[in-house]
mmCIF file of C-alpha atoms in Angstrom:
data_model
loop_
_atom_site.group_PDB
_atom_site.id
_atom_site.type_symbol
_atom_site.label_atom_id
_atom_site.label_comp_id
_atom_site.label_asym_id
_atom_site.label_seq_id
_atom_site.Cartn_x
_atom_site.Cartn_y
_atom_site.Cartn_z
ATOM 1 C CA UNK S 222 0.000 0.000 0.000
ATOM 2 C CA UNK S 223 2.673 2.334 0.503
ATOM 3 C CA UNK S 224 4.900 1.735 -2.687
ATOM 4 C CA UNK S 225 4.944 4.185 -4.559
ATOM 5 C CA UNK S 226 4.598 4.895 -8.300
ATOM 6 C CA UNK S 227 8.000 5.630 -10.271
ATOM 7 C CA UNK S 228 6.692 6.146 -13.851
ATOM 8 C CA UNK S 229 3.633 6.243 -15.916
ATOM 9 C CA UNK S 230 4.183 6.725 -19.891
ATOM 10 C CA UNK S 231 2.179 8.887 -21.910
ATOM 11 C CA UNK S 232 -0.244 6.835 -23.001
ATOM 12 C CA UNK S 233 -1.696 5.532 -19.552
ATOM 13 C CA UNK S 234 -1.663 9.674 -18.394
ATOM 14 C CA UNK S 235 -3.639 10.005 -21.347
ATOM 15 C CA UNK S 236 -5.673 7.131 -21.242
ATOM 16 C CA UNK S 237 -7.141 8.234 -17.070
ATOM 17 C CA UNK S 238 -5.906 11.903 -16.676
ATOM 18 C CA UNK S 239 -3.969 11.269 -13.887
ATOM 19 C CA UNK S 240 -0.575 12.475 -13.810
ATOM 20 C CA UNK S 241 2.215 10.920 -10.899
ATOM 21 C CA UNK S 242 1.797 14.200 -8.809
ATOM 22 C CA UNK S 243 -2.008 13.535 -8.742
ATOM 23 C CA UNK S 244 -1.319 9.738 -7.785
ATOM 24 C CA UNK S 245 1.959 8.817 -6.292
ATOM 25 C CA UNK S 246 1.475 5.906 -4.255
ATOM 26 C CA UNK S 247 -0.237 3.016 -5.590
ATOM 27 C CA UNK S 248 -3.028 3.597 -2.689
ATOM 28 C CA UNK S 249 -3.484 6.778 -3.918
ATOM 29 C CA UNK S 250 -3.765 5.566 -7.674
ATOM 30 C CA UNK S 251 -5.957 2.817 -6.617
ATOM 31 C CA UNK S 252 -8.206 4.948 -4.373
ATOM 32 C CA UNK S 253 -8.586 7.013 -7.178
ATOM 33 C CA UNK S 254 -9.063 4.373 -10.224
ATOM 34 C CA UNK S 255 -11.619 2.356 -8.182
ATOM 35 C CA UNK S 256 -13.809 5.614 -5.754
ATOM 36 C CA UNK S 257 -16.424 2.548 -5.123
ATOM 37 C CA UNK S 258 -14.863 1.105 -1.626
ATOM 38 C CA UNK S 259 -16.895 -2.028 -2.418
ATOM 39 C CA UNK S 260 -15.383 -2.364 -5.738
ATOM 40 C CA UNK S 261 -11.871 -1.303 -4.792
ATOM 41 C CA UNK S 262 -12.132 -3.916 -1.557
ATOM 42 C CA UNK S 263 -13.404 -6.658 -4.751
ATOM 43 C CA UNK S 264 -10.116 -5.862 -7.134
ATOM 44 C CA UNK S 265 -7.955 -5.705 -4.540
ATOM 45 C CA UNK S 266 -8.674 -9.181 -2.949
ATOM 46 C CA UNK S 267 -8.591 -10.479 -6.752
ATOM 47 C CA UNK S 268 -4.749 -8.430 -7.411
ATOM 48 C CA UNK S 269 -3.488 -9.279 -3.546
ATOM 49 C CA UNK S 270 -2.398 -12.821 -4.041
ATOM 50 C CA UNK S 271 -1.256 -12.722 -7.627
ATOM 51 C CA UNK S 272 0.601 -9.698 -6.831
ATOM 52 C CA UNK S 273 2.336 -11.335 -3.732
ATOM 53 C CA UNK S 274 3.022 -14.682 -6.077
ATOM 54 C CA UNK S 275 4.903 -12.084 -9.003
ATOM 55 C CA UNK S 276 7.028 -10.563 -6.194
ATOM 56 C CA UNK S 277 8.144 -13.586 -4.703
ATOM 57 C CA UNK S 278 9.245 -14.841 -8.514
ATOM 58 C CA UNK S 279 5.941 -17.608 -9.240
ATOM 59 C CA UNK S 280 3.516 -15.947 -11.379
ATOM 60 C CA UNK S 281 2.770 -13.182 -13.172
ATOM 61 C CA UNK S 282 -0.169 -10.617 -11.962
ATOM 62 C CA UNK S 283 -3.672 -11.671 -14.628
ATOM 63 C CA UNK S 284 -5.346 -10.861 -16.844
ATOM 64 C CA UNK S 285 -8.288 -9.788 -15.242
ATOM 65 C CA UNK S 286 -11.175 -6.895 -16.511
ATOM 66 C CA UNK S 287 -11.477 -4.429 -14.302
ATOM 67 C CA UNK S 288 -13.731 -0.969 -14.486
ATOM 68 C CA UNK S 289 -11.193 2.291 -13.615
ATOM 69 C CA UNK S 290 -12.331 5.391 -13.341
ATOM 70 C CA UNK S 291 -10.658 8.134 -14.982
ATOM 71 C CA UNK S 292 -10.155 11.832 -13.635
ATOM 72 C CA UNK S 293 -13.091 13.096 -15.607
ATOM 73 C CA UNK S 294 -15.436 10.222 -13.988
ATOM 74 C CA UNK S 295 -15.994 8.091 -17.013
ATOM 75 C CA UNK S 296 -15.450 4.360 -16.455
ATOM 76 C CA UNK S 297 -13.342 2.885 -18.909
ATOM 77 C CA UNK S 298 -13.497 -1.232 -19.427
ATOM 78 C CA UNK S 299 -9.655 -2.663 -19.157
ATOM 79 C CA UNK S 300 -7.361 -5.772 -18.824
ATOM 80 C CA UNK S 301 -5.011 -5.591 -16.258
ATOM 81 C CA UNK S 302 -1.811 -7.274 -16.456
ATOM 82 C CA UNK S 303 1.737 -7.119 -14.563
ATOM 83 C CA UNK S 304 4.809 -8.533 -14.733
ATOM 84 C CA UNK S 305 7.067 -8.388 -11.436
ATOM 85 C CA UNK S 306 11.168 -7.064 -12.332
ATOM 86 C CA UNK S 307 13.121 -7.672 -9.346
ATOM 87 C CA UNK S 308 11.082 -5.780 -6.718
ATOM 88 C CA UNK S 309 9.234 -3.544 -8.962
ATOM 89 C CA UNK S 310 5.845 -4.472 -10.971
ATOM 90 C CA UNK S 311 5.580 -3.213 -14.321
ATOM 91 C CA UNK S 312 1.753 -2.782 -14.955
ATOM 92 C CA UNK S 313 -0.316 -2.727 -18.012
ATOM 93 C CA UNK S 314 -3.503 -1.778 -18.976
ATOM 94 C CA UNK S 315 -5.511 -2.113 -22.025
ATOM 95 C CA UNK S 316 -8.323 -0.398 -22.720
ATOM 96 C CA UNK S 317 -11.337 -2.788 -23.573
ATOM 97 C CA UNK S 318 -13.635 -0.237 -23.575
ATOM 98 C CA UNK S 319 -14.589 0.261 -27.190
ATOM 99 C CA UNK S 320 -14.661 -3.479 -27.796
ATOM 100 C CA UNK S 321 -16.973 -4.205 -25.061
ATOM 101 C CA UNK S 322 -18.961 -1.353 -25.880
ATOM 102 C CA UNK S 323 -19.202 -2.933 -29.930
ATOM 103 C CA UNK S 324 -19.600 -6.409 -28.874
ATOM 104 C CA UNK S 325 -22.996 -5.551 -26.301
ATOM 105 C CA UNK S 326 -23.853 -3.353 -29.738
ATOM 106 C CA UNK S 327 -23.669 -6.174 -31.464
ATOM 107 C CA UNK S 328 -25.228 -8.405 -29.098
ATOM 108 C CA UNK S 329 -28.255 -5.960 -28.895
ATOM 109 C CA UNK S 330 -28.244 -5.877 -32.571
ATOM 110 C CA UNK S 331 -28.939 -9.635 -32.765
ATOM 111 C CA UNK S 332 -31.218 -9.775 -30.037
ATOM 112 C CA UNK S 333 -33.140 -7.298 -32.384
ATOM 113 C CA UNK S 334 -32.888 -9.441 -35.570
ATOM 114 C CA UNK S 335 -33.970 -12.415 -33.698
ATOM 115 C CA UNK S 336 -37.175 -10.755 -32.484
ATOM 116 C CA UNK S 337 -38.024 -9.551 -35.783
ATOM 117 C CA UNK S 338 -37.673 -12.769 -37.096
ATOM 118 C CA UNK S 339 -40.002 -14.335 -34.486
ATOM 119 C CA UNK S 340 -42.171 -11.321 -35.563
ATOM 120 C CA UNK S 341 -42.079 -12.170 -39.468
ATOM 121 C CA UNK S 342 -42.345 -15.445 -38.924
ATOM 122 C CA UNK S 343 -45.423 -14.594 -36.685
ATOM 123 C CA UNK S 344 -47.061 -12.350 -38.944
ATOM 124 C CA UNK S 345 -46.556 -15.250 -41.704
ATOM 125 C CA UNK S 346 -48.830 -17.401 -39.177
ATOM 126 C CA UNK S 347 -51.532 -15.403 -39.102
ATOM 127 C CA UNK S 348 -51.361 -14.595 -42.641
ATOM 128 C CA UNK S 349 -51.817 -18.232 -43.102
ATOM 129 C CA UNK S 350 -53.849 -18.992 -40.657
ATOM 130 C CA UNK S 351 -56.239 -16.319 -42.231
ATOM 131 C CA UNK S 352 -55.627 -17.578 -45.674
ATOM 132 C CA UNK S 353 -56.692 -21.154 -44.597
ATOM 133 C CA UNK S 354 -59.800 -20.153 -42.758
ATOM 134 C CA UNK S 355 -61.391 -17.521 -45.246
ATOM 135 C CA UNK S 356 -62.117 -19.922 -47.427
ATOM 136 C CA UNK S 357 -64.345 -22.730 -44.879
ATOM 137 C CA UNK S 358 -65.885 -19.729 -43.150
ATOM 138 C CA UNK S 359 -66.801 -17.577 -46.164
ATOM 139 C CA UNK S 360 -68.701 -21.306 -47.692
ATOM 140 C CA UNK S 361 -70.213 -21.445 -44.110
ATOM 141 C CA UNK S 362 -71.560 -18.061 -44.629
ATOM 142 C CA UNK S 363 -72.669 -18.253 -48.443
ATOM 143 C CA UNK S 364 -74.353 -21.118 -47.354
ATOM 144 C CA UNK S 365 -75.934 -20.095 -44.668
ATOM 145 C CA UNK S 366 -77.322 -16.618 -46.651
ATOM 146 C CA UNK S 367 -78.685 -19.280 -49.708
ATOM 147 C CA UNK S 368 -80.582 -21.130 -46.530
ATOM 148 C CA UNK S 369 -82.001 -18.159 -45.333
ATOM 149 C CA UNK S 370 -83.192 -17.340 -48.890
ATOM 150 C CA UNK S 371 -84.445 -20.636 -48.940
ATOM 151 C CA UNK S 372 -86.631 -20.569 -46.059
ATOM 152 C CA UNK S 373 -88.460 -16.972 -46.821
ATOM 153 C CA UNK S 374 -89.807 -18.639 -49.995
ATOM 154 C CA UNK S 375 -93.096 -20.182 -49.712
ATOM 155 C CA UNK S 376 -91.924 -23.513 -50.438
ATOM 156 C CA UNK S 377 -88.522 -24.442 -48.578
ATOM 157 C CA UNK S 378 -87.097 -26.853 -50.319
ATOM 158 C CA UNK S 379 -85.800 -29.434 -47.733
ATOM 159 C CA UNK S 380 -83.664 -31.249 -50.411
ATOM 160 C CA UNK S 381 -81.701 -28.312 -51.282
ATOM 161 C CA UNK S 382 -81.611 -27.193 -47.585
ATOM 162 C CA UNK S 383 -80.260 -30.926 -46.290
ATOM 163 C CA UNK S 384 -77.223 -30.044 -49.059
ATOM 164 C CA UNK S 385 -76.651 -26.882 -47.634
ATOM 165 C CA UNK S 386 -76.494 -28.362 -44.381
ATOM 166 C CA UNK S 387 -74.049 -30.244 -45.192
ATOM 167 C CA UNK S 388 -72.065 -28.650 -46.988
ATOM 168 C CA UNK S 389 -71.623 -26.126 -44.548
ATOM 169 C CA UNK S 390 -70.849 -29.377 -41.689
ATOM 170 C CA UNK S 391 -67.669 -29.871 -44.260
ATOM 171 C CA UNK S 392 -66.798 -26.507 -44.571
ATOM 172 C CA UNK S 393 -67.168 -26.026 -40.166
ATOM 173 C CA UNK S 394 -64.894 -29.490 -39.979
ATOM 174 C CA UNK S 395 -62.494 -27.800 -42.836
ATOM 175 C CA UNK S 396 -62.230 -24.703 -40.555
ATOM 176 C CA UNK S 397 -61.515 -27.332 -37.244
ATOM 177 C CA UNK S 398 -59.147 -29.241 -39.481
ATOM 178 C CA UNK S 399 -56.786 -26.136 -39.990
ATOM 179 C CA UNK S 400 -57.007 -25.174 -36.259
ATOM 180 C CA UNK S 401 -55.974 -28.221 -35.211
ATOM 181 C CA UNK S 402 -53.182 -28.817 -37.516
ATOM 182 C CA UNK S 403 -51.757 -25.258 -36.118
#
C-alpha cells in the first residue's frame, strides 16, 4: 500500500488523466481508479495474491477486466496485467472499452434481428392462418345466406336445404381441421 509509483508513460496519463503528482502511491492511484470502496475492496482481494506470487518470482499478476475510473469520472473497461522485475511491478492496462462497448452493440443488434424474425415469422402465421380459414368460413356463410333465402320462400325446399347443411358441416370441420393442424 505504501509503494509508490516511479513512472507512468504517456499513453496511460492520457488514457485516465492522472498524472504521478495527482497519484503517487499506488493507494493513492488505486483509491482514485476504483472511488467505489466495495469495488476497490473486490479488485484488490482479486490483485493481492497474484501480486504477492509475481514478487516472490511464481507468477505473473492476470489478466483480469477491471472498471477504472478516470479523472473526468468516465469508467473505462480494461485488462489488467503485470509482470514483477526484481522488486518492482511493471503494470499494463488495455483499454477494452470500445470493444466491449461494440460487442454488447452487437449483441443488442442480434437480439433485435432475432425478435423480428419471431415477428415475421409470426405475422406469416396469421397470414396463413387467415388464408386457410377464409375460405371454410366464407362457404359457411354463403351457405348459410342461400338457406335463409331458402326458407323466406313459400316452399322451402328441404332437399336443397339438407345439401346446404351439409355442406356447410364440411366446410365447419375444414375450418376445425386447420385449427388443429396449427
Amino acid at each position: 500500500p505504501r509503494a509508490t509509483l516511479s513512472f507512468s508513460n504517456h499513453a496511460l496519463t492520457e488514457l485516465l488523466g492522472y498524472a504521478l503528482s495527482d497519484v503517487p502511491t499506488v493507494s493513492d492511484w488505486v483509491r482514485a481508479c476504483f472511488p467505489s470502496e466495495e469495488y476497490r475492496l473486490r479488485i484488490m482481494a482479486q490483485v493481492e495474491n497474484q501480486v504477492q506470487q509475481a514478487l516472490a518470482g511464481q507468477s505473473d499478476v492476470g489478466p483480469f477486466e477491471a472498471k477504472v475510473t478516470a479523472k473526468d469520472g468516465s469508467v473505462l473497461d480494461v485488462v489488467l496485467k503485470a509482470v514483477a522485475v526484481g522488486n518492482q511491478l511493471v503494470i499494463a492496462l488495455e483499454d477494452q472499452t470500445e470493444r466491449n462497448r461494440t460487442e454488447r452493440l452487437l449483441a443488442e443488434q442480434r437480439e433485435q434481428l432475432a425478435r423480428v424474425g419471431r415477428v415475421s415469422a409470426l405475422g406469416q402465421l396469421a397470414a396463413s392462418l387467415a388464408h386457410e380459414l377464409d375460405q371454410p368460413l366464407g362457404a359457411i356463410l354463403n351457405n348459410a345466406e342461400a338457406a335463409d333465402l331458402l326458407l323466406a320462400g313459400e316452399q322451402p325446399q328441404a332437399d336443397e336445404l339438407r345439401a346446404i347443411v351439409r355442406d356447410s358441416i364440411e366446410y365447419d370441420r375444414r375450418a376445425v381441421d386447420v385449427l388443429d393442424r396449427i
